Coordinates of C-alpha atoms and ligand atoms in Angstrom, one line a residue:
X1 CA 10.3 -27.8 28.1
X2 CA 12.8 -28.7 25.5
X3 CA 13.4 -26.1 22.8
X4 CA 11.7 -27.9 19.8
X5 CA 8.6 -29.3 22.1
X6 CA 8.3 -25.6 23.4
X7 CA 8.3 -23.9 20.0
X8 CA 5.7 -26.6 18.9
X9 CA 3.5 -25.6 21.9
X10 CA 3.4 -22.2 20.8
X11 CA 2.5 -22.7 17.6
X12 CA -0.1 -25.0 18.4
X13 CA -1.3 -22.6 20.9
X14 CA -1.5 -19.9 18.3
X15 CA -3.7 -22.4 15.9
X16 CA -6.0 -23.3 18.8
X17 CA -6.5 -19.4 19.6
X18 CA -7.3 -18.8 15.8
X19 CA -9.9 -21.5 15.6
X20 CA -11.2 -20.5 18.9
X21 CA -11.7 -16.7 17.5
X22 CA -12.8 -17.7 14.0
X23 CA -16.3 -16.2 14.8
X24 CA -15.0 -12.8 15.3
X25 CA -14.6 -10.1 12.9
X26 CA -12.6 -7.0 13.2
X27 CA -16.0 -5.0 13.5
X28 CA -16.8 -7.2 16.4
X29 CA -13.4 -6.7 18.2
X30 CA -13.8 -2.9 17.9
X31 CA -17.5 -3.3 19.3
X32 CA -16.4 -5.3 22.3
X33 CA -13.4 -2.9 22.8
X34 CA -13.6 0.6 21.6
X35 CA -10.4 1.2 22.8
X36 CA -8.6 -1.3 20.9
X37 CA -6.8 1.5 18.8
X38 CA -4.9 2.5 22.1
X39 CA -4.4 -1.1 23.2
X40 CA -2.9 -2.2 19.7
X41 CA -1.2 1.0 18.6
X42 CA 2.4 1.1 19.4
X43 CA 4.8 4.2 19.2
X44 CA 8.7 5.2 18.9
X45 CA 8.4 8.9 19.5
X46 CA 6.5 10.2 16.3
X47 CA 6.6 7.0 14.4
X48 CA 3.2 5.0 15.0
X49 CA 2.5 1.3 14.2
X50 CA -1.3 0.6 14.4
X51 CA -2.1 -3.2 14.5
X52 CA -5.8 -2.6 15.6
X53 CA -7.3 -3.5 12.0
X54 CA -5.6 -7.0 12.3
X55 CA -7.2 -10.0 14.2
X56 CA -4.6 -9.7 16.6
X57 CA -6.1 -9.8 20.2
X58 CA -4.4 -9.4 23.8
X59 CA -4.1 -13.2 23.7
X60 CA -2.7 -13.5 20.3
X61 CA -0.1 -11.0 21.4
X62 CA 0.6 -13.0 24.1
X63 CA 0.9 -16.1 22.0
X64 CA 2.9 -14.4 19.6
X65 CA 5.6 -13.1 22.2
X66 CA 5.7 -16.6 23.8
X67 CA 6.6 -17.9 20.1
X68 CA 9.0 -15.3 19.8
X69 CA 10.6 -16.4 23.2
X70 CA 10.5 -19.9 22.5
X71 CA 12.4 -19.2 19.2
X72 CA 14.9 -17.4 21.2
X73 CA 14.4 -14.1 19.2
X74 CA 16.0 -11.8 21.9
X75 CA 19.3 -14.1 22.3
X76 CA 19.3 -14.1 18.2
X77 CA 19.1 -10.5 18.0
X78 CA 21.8 -9.8 20.6
X79 CA 24.2 -12.5 18.7
X80 CA 23.8 -10.4 15.4
X81 CA 24.3 -6.9 17.2
X82 CA 27.4 -8.5 19.1
X83 CA 29.2 -9.5 15.8
X84 CA 28.8 -13.1 16.2
X85 CA 28.8 -15.4 12.7
X86 CA 24.9 -15.5 12.3
X87 CA 25.2 -16.0 8.6
X88 CA 26.4 -19.7 8.9
X89 CA 26.2 -20.7 5.1
X90 CA 28.5 -17.8 4.4
X91 CA 30.4 -17.8 7.7
X92 CA 29.8 -14.1 8.2
X93 CA 28.9 -11.8 11.0
X94 CA 25.8 -9.4 10.0
X95 CA 26.6 -5.8 11.2
X96 CA 24.9 -3.7 9.2
X97 CA 24.0 -1.9 12.4
X98 CA 27.7 -0.9 13.0
X99 CA 27.4 1.3 10.1
X100 CA 24.9 3.6 11.8
X101 CA 26.2 3.1 15.2
X102 CA 26.1 6.5 16.7
X103 CA 27.0 5.4 20.1
X104 CA 30.6 5.8 20.3
X105 CA 30.8 2.4 21.6
X106 CA 33.1 -0.3 19.9
X107 CA 31.7 -3.1 17.5
X108 CA 33.8 -6.3 17.7
X109 CA 34.3 -8.7 14.7
X110 CA 36.6 -11.6 15.7
X111 CA 37.8 -9.6 18.7
X112 CA 38.6 -6.3 16.6
X113 CA 36.6 -3.2 16.7
X114 CA 35.3 -2.0 13.2
X115 CA 34.3 1.3 14.5
X116 CA 37.5 3.0 13.3
X117 CA 37.3 1.9 9.7
X118 CA 33.7 2.5 9.7
X119 CA 34.2 6.0 10.5
X120 CA 37.3 6.5 8.4
X121 CA 35.0 5.4 5.4
X122 CA 32.4 7.6 6.5
X123 CA 34.8 10.6 6.7
X124 CA 36.3 9.7 3.4
X125 CA 32.9 9.5 1.6
X126 CA 31.8 12.5 3.2
X127 CA 35.3 14.7 1.8
X128 CA 34.3 13.2 -1.9
X129 CA 30.6 14.1 -1.7
X130 CA 31.5 17.3 -0.2
X131 CA 33.9 17.8 -3.0
X132 CA 31.6 17.0 -5.9
X133 CA 28.9 19.1 -4.4
X134 CA 31.1 22.3 -3.9
X135 CA 33.0 21.6 -7.2
X136 CA 36.3 21.3 -5.7
X137 CA 36.4 17.6 -7.3
X138 CA 35.8 18.6 -10.7
X139 CA 35.5 17.0 -14.3
X140 CA 38.7 16.3 -16.2
X141 CA 38.1 19.5 -18.5
X142 CA 37.2 21.7 -15.7
X143 CA 33.9 23.0 -14.5
X144 CA 31.5 21.0 -12.1
X145 CA 29.6 17.7 -12.0
X146 CA 26.2 18.2 -12.9
X147 CA 24.9 14.7 -12.9
X148 CA 26.2 11.6 -11.1
X149 CA 25.1 8.0 -12.6
X150 CA 25.3 5.0 -10.0
X151 CA 26.1 1.7 -12.1
X152 CA 24.8 -0.8 -9.7
X153 CA 22.1 -3.6 -9.2
X154 CA 20.3 -5.3 -6.6
X155 CA 21.4 -3.8 -3.4
X156 CA 24.1 -1.7 -4.8
X157 CA 20.9 0.0 -6.5
X158 CA 17.7 -0.1 -4.9
X159 CA 18.8 1.3 -1.6
X160 CA 20.1 4.7 -3.0
X161 CA 17.7 4.7 -5.8
X162 CA 14.9 4.6 -3.4
X163 CA 16.3 7.0 -0.8
X164 CA 17.5 9.7 -3.2
X165 CA 14.0 9.7 -4.5
X166 CA 12.4 9.7 -1.0
X167 CA 14.5 12.4 -0.1
X168 CA 13.9 14.6 -3.0
X169 CA 13.0 17.9 -1.1
X170 CA 16.5 17.6 0.6
X171 CA 18.4 17.2 -2.8
X172 CA 20.6 19.9 -3.5
X173 CA 23.4 18.4 -4.9
X174 CA 24.1 17.2 -8.7
X175 CA 21.1 15.4 -10.2
X176 CA 21.4 11.5 -9.6
X177 CA 20.4 8.7 -11.9
X178 CA 20.7 5.0 -11.4
X179 CA 21.5 2.5 -14.2
X180 CA 20.9 -1.1 -13.1
X181 CA 19.6 -3.4 -15.9
X182 CA 21.9 -5.1 -18.2
X183 CA 19.3 -4.1 -21.0
X184 CA 21.3 -1.5 -23.1
X185 CA 18.2 0.6 -23.0
X186 CA 18.8 1.4 -19.1
X187 CA 22.4 2.9 -20.0
X188 CA 21.4 4.4 -23.4
X189 CA 18.2 6.2 -22.4
X190 CA 20.0 7.6 -19.2
X191 CA 23.2 9.1 -20.8
X192 CA 21.4 10.2 -24.0
X193 CA 20.2 13.2 -21.8
X194 CA 23.7 13.6 -20.3
X195 CA 26.8 15.3 -21.0
X196 CA 30.0 13.2 -20.6
X197 CA 32.2 16.5 -19.8
X198 CA 30.3 16.9 -16.5
X199 CA 29.0 13.3 -15.5
X200 CA 30.4 11.2 -12.8
X201 CA 30.0 7.6 -12.5
X202 CA 29.9 5.6 -9.4
X203 CA 30.3 1.9 -9.9
X204 CA 28.8 0.0 -6.8
X205 CA 29.4 -3.6 -6.7
X206 CA 30.1 -5.6 -3.6
X207 CA 31.7 -8.1 -5.4
X208 CA 33.0 -6.1 -8.4
X209 CA 32.0 -9.4 -10.5
X210 CA 28.3 -8.9 -10.9
X211 CA 27.7 -9.3 -14.7
X212 CA 25.2 -6.5 -15.1
X213 CA 27.2 -3.8 -13.5
X214 CA 30.6 -4.9 -14.8
X215 CA 28.8 -4.4 -18.4
X216 CA 27.3 -1.1 -17.8
X217 CA 30.5 -0.1 -16.1
X218 CA 32.5 -1.1 -19.6
X219 CA 29.9 0.8 -21.5
X220 CA 30.3 3.9 -19.4
X221 CA 34.1 3.8 -19.4
X222 CA 33.6 3.7 -23.3
X223 CA 31.4 6.4 -23.5
X224 CA 33.7 8.6 -21.3
X225 CA 36.9 7.5 -23.4
X226 CA 35.1 8.3 -26.6
X227 CA 34.2 11.9 -25.4
X228 CA 37.0 12.9 -23.3
X229 CA 40.0 10.4 -24.1
X230 CA 41.6 7.9 -21.6
X231 CA 42.8 10.1 -19.2
X232 CA 39.5 11.2 -18.2
X233 CA 38.6 7.8 -16.6
X234 CA 40.4 8.7 -13.4
X235 CA 38.2 11.8 -13.0
X236 CA 35.1 10.6 -14.2
X237 CA 34.6 7.5 -12.1
X238 CA 34.4 6.4 -8.2
X239 CA 33.3 2.8 -7.2
X240 CA 32.2 1.4 -4.2
X241 CA 33.1 -2.2 -3.4
X242 CA 34.5 -4.9 -0.8
X243 CA 36.9 -5.8 -3.7
X244 CA 39.3 -3.0 -4.1
X245 CA 42.0 -4.7 -6.2
X246 CA 39.4 -5.6 -8.9
X247 CA 38.3 -1.7 -8.8
X248 CA 42.0 -0.7 -9.1
X249 CA 42.3 -2.9 -12.2
X250 CA 39.4 -1.5 -13.8
X251 CA 41.2 2.1 -13.7
X252 CA 39.6 3.8 -10.6
X253 CA 42.3 5.5 -8.5
X254 CA 42.5 4.2 -5.0
X255 CA 41.5 7.5 -3.4
X256 CA 38.0 7.3 -5.3
X257 CA 37.3 3.5 -4.3
X258 CA 35.2 3.3 -1.3
X259 CA 35.2 -0.1 0.7
X260 CA 32.9 -1.8 2.9
X261 CA 32.9 -5.3 4.4
X262 CA 31.8 -8.8 4.2
X263 CA 29.6 -8.3 7.2
X264 CA 27.4 -5.9 5.3
X265 CA 24.9 -7.7 3.1
X266 CA 24.0 -6.1 -0.3
X267 CA 20.6 -5.4 0.7
X268 CA 21.4 -4.1 3.8
X269 CA 24.3 -2.0 2.3
X270 CA 22.5 1.7 1.9
X271 CA 24.3 2.6 5.0
X272 CA 27.9 2.1 3.9
X273 CA 29.8 3.4 0.9
X274 CA 27.0 2.3 -1.4
X275 CA 25.0 5.4 0.2
X276 CA 27.3 7.7 -1.6
X277 CA 24.8 8.8 -4.3
X278 CA 22.5 9.5 -1.3
X279 CA 25.2 11.7 0.4
X280 CA 26.2 13.5 -3.0
X281 CA 22.4 14.2 -3.4
X282 CA 21.5 15.5 0.2
X283 CA 24.9 16.3 1.7
X284 CA 26.9 14.5 4.4
X285 CA 25.0 16.3 7.3
X286 CA 21.7 15.0 6.2
X287 CA 22.9 11.5 5.2
X288 CA 24.1 11.7 9.0
X289 CA 20.5 12.3 10.2
X290 CA 19.4 9.3 8.0
X291 CA 22.3 7.3 9.9
X292 CA 20.8 8.7 13.1
X293 CA 17.2 7.6 12.4
X294 CA 18.2 3.9 11.6
X295 CA 20.4 4.0 14.9
X296 CA 17.5 5.3 16.9
X297 CA 15.4 2.2 15.6
X298 CA 18.3 0.1 16.3
X299 CA 18.5 1.1 19.9
X300 CA 14.6 0.6 20.4
X301 CA 15.0 -3.1 18.7
X302 CA 18.0 -3.9 21.2
X303 CA 16.5 -2.2 24.4
X304 CA 12.7 -2.6 24.2
X305 CA 10.9 -5.5 25.6
X306 CA 9.1 -7.7 23.0
X307 CA 5.6 -6.7 24.0
X308 CA 6.4 -2.9 22.8
X309 CA 9.2 -3.5 20.5
X310 CA 8.0 -2.1 17.0
X311 CA 10.2 -4.5 14.6
X312 CA 9.4 -7.3 16.8
X313 CA 5.5 -6.6 16.8
X314 CA 5.6 -5.9 12.8
X315 CA 7.5 -9.2 12.6
X316 CA 4.9 -10.9 15.0
X317 CA 2.2 -9.6 12.8
X318 CA 3.9 -11.1 9.5
X319 CA 4.1 -14.5 11.0
X320 CA 0.6 -14.4 12.3
X321 CA -0.7 -13.5 8.8
X322 CA 1.8 -15.9 6.9
X323 CA 1.5 -19.0 9.1
X324 CA -1.7 -19.0 11.1
X325 CA -3.9 -17.2 8.9
X326 CA -2.2 -18.6 5.8
X327 CA -1.9 -15.5 3.8
X328 CA 0.6 -15.9 0.8
X329 CA 1.4 -12.5 0.1
X330 CA 1.7 -8.8 2.0
X331 CA 1.1 -5.4 0.1
X332 CA 3.3 -2.2 0.7
X333 CA 1.2 0.8 0.3
X334 CA 3.1 3.9 1.1
X335 CA 0.8 6.9 0.8
X336 CA 3.9 9.1 -0.1
X337 CA 4.9 9.4 -3.8
X338 CA 8.4 9.9 -2.8
X339 CA 8.3 6.1 -1.3
X340 CA 7.6 5.0 -5.1
X341 CA 10.6 2.6 -5.0
X342 CA 10.2 1.5 -1.3
X343 CA 8.2 -1.6 -2.1
X344 CA 10.5 -2.7 -4.7
X345 CA 13.1 -2.2 -2.1
X346 CA 11.5 -4.1 0.5
X347 CA 10.9 -6.9 -2.2
X348 CA 14.6 -7.8 -2.3
X349 CA 15.1 -7.1 1.4
X350 CA 12.3 -9.3 2.3
X351 CA 12.0 -11.8 -0.5
X352 CA 15.9 -12.4 -0.9
X353 CA 16.3 -12.5 2.8
X354 CA 13.2 -14.9 3.7
X355 CA 12.6 -16.6 0.6
X356 CA 14.1 -19.9 2.0
X357 CA 12.9 -23.3 2.5
X358 CA 15.4 -24.9 4.5
X359 CA 16.4 -24.0 8.1
X360 CA 19.7 -23.0 9.5
X361 CA 20.9 -26.6 9.8
X362 CA 19.5 -27.1 6.1
X363 CA 16.3 -29.2 7.0
X364 CA 13.1 -28.6 5.3
X365 CA 11.2 -25.8 6.9
X366 CA 8.0 -27.0 8.7
X367 CA 5.8 -24.1 7.8
X368 CA 5.7 -21.2 5.2
X369 CA 8.3 -18.8 5.2
X370 CA 8.6 -15.4 3.5
X371 CA 5.3 -14.1 1.9
X372 CA 5.1 -12.5 -1.5
X373 CA 5.9 -8.6 -0.9
X374 CA 4.6 -6.3 -3.7
X375 CA 3.1 -2.9 -3.6
X376 CA 2.8 0.7 -5.0
X377 CA 2.1 4.2 -3.8
X378 CA -1.3 5.1 -2.9
X379 CA -3.3 6.5 -4.6
X380 CA -2.3 4.9 -7.7
X381 CA -2.7 1.8 -6.5
X382 CA -6.1 2.4 -6.0
X383 CA -6.7 2.8 -9.5
X384 CA -5.1 -0.4 -10.6
X385 CA -4.9 -3.2 -8.2
X386 CA -7.0 -2.3 -5.2
X387 CA -10.2 -4.3 -6.8
X388 CA -8.5 -7.6 -6.2
X389 CA -7.5 -6.6 -2.4
X390 CA -11.3 -5.5 -1.8
X391 CA -13.4 -8.2 -3.6
X392 CA -10.7 -10.7 -4.8
X393 CA -10.7 -14.2 -3.5
X394 CA -7.3 -13.9 -1.9
X395 CA -6.8 -12.1 1.1
X396 CA -3.7 -9.8 1.2
X397 CA -2.8 -8.0 4.3
X398 CA -2.1 -4.4 3.4
X399 CA 0.6 -2.2 5.2
X400 CA -0.5 1.4 4.8
X401 CA 2.1 4.3 5.6
X402 CA 1.6 8.0 5.8
X403 CA 3.0 11.2 7.1
X404 CA 1.0 13.5 8.9
X405 CA 2.4 16.4 7.0
X406 CA 3.5 16.9 3.2
X407 CA 6.5 18.9 2.1
X408 CA 4.4 21.2 0.0
X409 CA 2.6 23.3 2.5
X410 CA 1.0 25.4 -0.4
X411 CA -0.7 22.2 -1.5
X412 CA -2.0 21.1 1.8
X413 CA -5.4 20.1 0.1
X414 CA -3.7 17.5 -1.8
X415 CA -2.1 15.9 1.4
X416 CA -5.5 16.0 3.3
X417 CA -6.9 14.1 0.1
X418 CA -4.0 11.8 0.4
X419 CA -4.2 10.9 4.1
X420 CA -8.2 10.6 3.7
X421 CA -7.6 8.1 0.9
X422 CA -5.1 6.1 3.1
X423 CA -7.6 5.9 6.1
X424 CA -10.4 5.3 3.8
X425 CA -9.0 2.3 2.4
X426 CA -8.1 0.5 5.8
X427 CA -11.7 1.4 6.6
X428 CA -13.2 -0.1 3.8
X429 CA -11.1 -3.2 4.0
X430 CA -12.2 -4.0 7.6
X431 CA -15.9 -2.7 7.4
X432 CA -16.6 -4.0 3.9
X433 CA -20.1 -3.5 2.7
X434 CA -23.0 -6.2 3.2
X435 CA -25.7 -7.1 0.5
X436 CA -28.5 -5.3 2.4
X437 CA -26.3 -2.1 2.4
X438 CA -25.4 -2.5 -1.4
X439 CA -29.1 -3.1 -2.2
X440 CA -30.4 -0.3 -0.1
X441 CA -27.7 2.0 -1.7
X442 CA -29.0 1.2 -5.1
X443 CA -32.6 1.6 -4.1
X444 CA -31.4 5.2 -2.9
X445 CA -30.2 5.6 -6.1
X446 CA -33.4 5.2 -8.0
X447 CA -32.8 1.4 -9.1
X448 CA -35.9 -0.7 -9.1
X449 CA -35.8 -3.8 -6.8
X450 CA -35.0 -6.3 -9.4
X451 CA -31.9 -4.2 -10.8
X452 CA -31.0 -3.5 -7.1
X453 CA -31.0 -7.3 -6.4
X454 CA -29.1 -8.3 -9.5
X455 CA -26.4 -5.5 -9.1
X456 CA -25.8 -5.8 -5.2
X457 CA -24.0 -8.9 -5.3
X458 CA -21.2 -7.0 -7.6
X459 CA -21.2 -4.2 -4.9
X460 CA -20.4 -6.4 -1.7
X461 CA -17.4 -6.1 -0.2
X462 CA -16.5 -9.0 2.1
X463 CA -14.6 -6.6 4.6
X464 CA -12.8 -8.0 7.8
X465 CA -9.9 -7.7 5.8
X466 CA -6.6 -7.1 7.9
X467 CA -4.3 -4.2 7.5
X468 CA -1.8 -2.5 9.3
X469 CA -0.9 1.4 9.6
X470 CA 2.5 3.0 9.9
X471 CA 2.3 6.9 10.6
X472 CA 5.1 9.3 11.2
X473 CA 5.1 13.2 11.3
X474 CA 7.3 13.6 8.1
X475 CA 9.5 11.9 5.7
X476 CA 12.9 13.4 6.2
X477 CA 16.0 11.4 6.5
X478 CA 15.9 10.5 10.1
X479 CA 12.5 8.8 9.6
X480 CA 13.5 7.4 6.6
X481 CA 16.5 5.8 8.5
X482 CA 13.8 4.8 11.1
X483 CA 11.7 3.2 8.7
X484 CA 14.1 1.1 6.7
X485 CA 15.7 -0.2 9.9
X486 CA 12.1 -1.1 11.5
X487 CA 11.4 -3.4 8.3
X488 CA 15.2 -4.6 8.2
X489 CA 14.4 -5.5 11.9
X490 CA 11.1 -7.1 10.9
X491 CA 12.8 -9.2 8.3
X492 CA 15.2 -10.5 11.3
X493 CA 12.5 -11.4 13.7
X494 CA 10.5 -13.0 11.0
X495 CA 13.7 -15.4 9.9
X496 CA 14.5 -16.1 13.4
X497 CA 11.0 -17.4 14.2
X498 CA 11.3 -19.5 11.0
X499 CA 14.9 -20.6 12.0
X500 CA 16.2 -19.7 8.5
X501 CA 19.4 -17.6 7.2
X502 CA 18.0 -14.2 6.3
X503 CA 21.4 -13.3 5.2
X504 CA 22.3 -15.7 2.5
X505 CA 21.0 -15.7 -1.2
X506 CA 21.7 -19.0 -3.1
X507 CA 18.3 -18.7 -4.8
X508 CA 20.0 -16.2 -7.3
X509 CA 23.0 -18.3 -8.2
X510 CA 21.4 -21.0 -10.6
X511 CA 19.8 -18.6 -12.9
X512 CA 23.2 -16.6 -13.0
X513 CA 25.6 -19.6 -13.9
X514 CA 22.8 -21.1 -16.9
X515 CA 22.9 -17.4 -18.4
X516 CA 26.7 -17.5 -18.5
X517 CA 26.5 -20.6 -20.3
X518 CA 23.7 -19.6 -22.5
X519 CA 25.3 -16.8 -23.8
X520 CA 27.4 -18.3 -26.4
X521 CA 24.4 -20.1 -27.5
X522 CA 22.6 -16.5 -28.0
X523 CA 25.3 -15.5 -30.0
X524 CA 25.4 -18.2 -32.3
X525 CA 26.9 -21.2 -30.9
X526 CA 25.3 -24.7 -31.1
X527 CA 23.3 -25.5 -28.0
X528 CA 24.9 -28.1 -25.6
X529 CA 23.1 -31.6 -26.4
X530 CA 21.7 -32.0 -23.1
X531 CA 19.9 -28.7 -23.6
X532 CA 16.2 -28.9 -23.0
X533 CA 13.6 -28.9 -26.0
X534 CA 12.0 -25.6 -24.9
X535 CA 15.2 -23.6 -24.4
X536 CA 16.5 -24.7 -28.0
X537 CA 13.1 -24.0 -29.6
X538 CA 13.3 -20.5 -28.0
X539 CA 16.9 -19.8 -29.0
X540 CA 15.9 -20.9 -32.5
X541 CA 12.6 -18.5 -32.8
X542 CA 14.9 -15.8 -31.6
X543 CA 17.5 -16.4 -34.2
X544 CA 14.8 -16.5 -36.8
X545 CA 13.1 -13.3 -35.5
X546 CA 16.4 -11.5 -35.0
Ligands
LIG601 O1 26.6 -5.8 -5.2 P1 26.9 -6.8 -6.3 O2 28.2 -7.6 -5.7 O3 27.4 -6.4 -7.4 O4 25.6 -7.6 -6.1 C1 24.3 -7.3 -6.3 C2 23.2 -7.8 -6.1 O5 23.2 -9.4 -6.3 C3 22.9 -10.0 -5.2 O6 24.0 -10.7 -5.1 C4 22.0 -11.1 -6.1 O7 21.1 -10.7 -6.8 C5 22.1 -9.3 -4.6 O8 22.2 -9.8 -3.2 C6 22.9 -8.2 -4.4 O9 22.6 -7.0 -3.8

């Protein structure tokens, strides 16, 4: 069968199967197969992905893997891992996996092994991070750095900010802070608690042109110069970028500038020099464990058959929910307070990668692509937006994650409550509560029949709402590495099935261009003659209020 016809046949078969199984519910699937958990939960060592509370059955999985094969997911994966130019709109290879390649094997880009450079940067980072941590790299006026402020945005912020928080129990280096927003409040509120004499800034920007980062970096330089004089800049700044010439022009010495490469996408860059704040926080050795975890997931992704390949299965569940069931969003719900920024991190990873409307060859896509990704840690989310998840009119597939062990052994009861809440939520989503159950409960509470009948509809939970659960032993650097890589490859699998480029981000450009055109207008210049009435009206109103 020709490729397009085979892909269409795979989609059609999925749609037909969905229709044929419309009468089934999660409860009926479990009733028919009490061993469903064993069949539909998949493991990589102590990492477990449970798909049993989705409507996916054995036939669905067969059809989804047929679709993946028709879309050549394996060949596309191999092309990425072997350094082919798969980011076609930017003419680049995609090799974040090389940054955590711990195998010693070469990785070729245009016939050249990139691993020696990767290792050299990693060593330079370790020497610098080690020096900041042990005080041998010192502030201009002596002493030790007590605080590190990372200035970056998007991929140059979210990865290290998320990971530093996630790995708080391993944090034994200087305090780390993150300034991303161009809103001066972010910079001002951060530095007002800091002493310039003991503060190190890391300016992280792949391009070293991003206006937010350059504006914050200029303010940071002023803050240092005003307190410590011009000569302090060389001591109080480091940089991470692919544009080392621009770093030098900013005044940061070459030995404090850490490079990476155009084959590392911003949102895939936490493994590169962009991870420097994480390394300063937890030390080079633990950072190595973080890379080890991601490498373990890379190997699993590269070597495991589709049927038991965790990122593939997570991707297929995503495609099932998005395209076959028609659900427009997915909620990321870590029952792990230290994964507070994980949903935000995944928003960029997923939505900047797969929020696309044209295929790799520029034709309009035929079916929905990346869903809206959102979330918050449990249990906080339960007291905020879970109402809609349980009783709203939209179905939101939920992705729960929780560790078997908390770090605070003296607070074991808290952890037990956390786990119980996580499990209760997916159970409630699946089982729901019928009208009769609600009514009987009200009667048992002593309400009259009339009251029970009028209140029961408000207490009905439709149930049969899908969720998946990811379990791990404990959130350590190795597991965080595995978790992030799991989601990176999931995004890749979905993009391969949708035949879109997950590695460009043209959708962020137009707003940037218009903002630079509007800056002079905001600052007092006349609006251009062709400016729209709303924007002109808003500028006028802002000026009147200022
Ligand atoms: O690291 P840079 O070049 O400053 O870019 C920051 C971010 O801006 C974007 O290009 C667009 O928002 C992201 O992809 C990127 O992570």
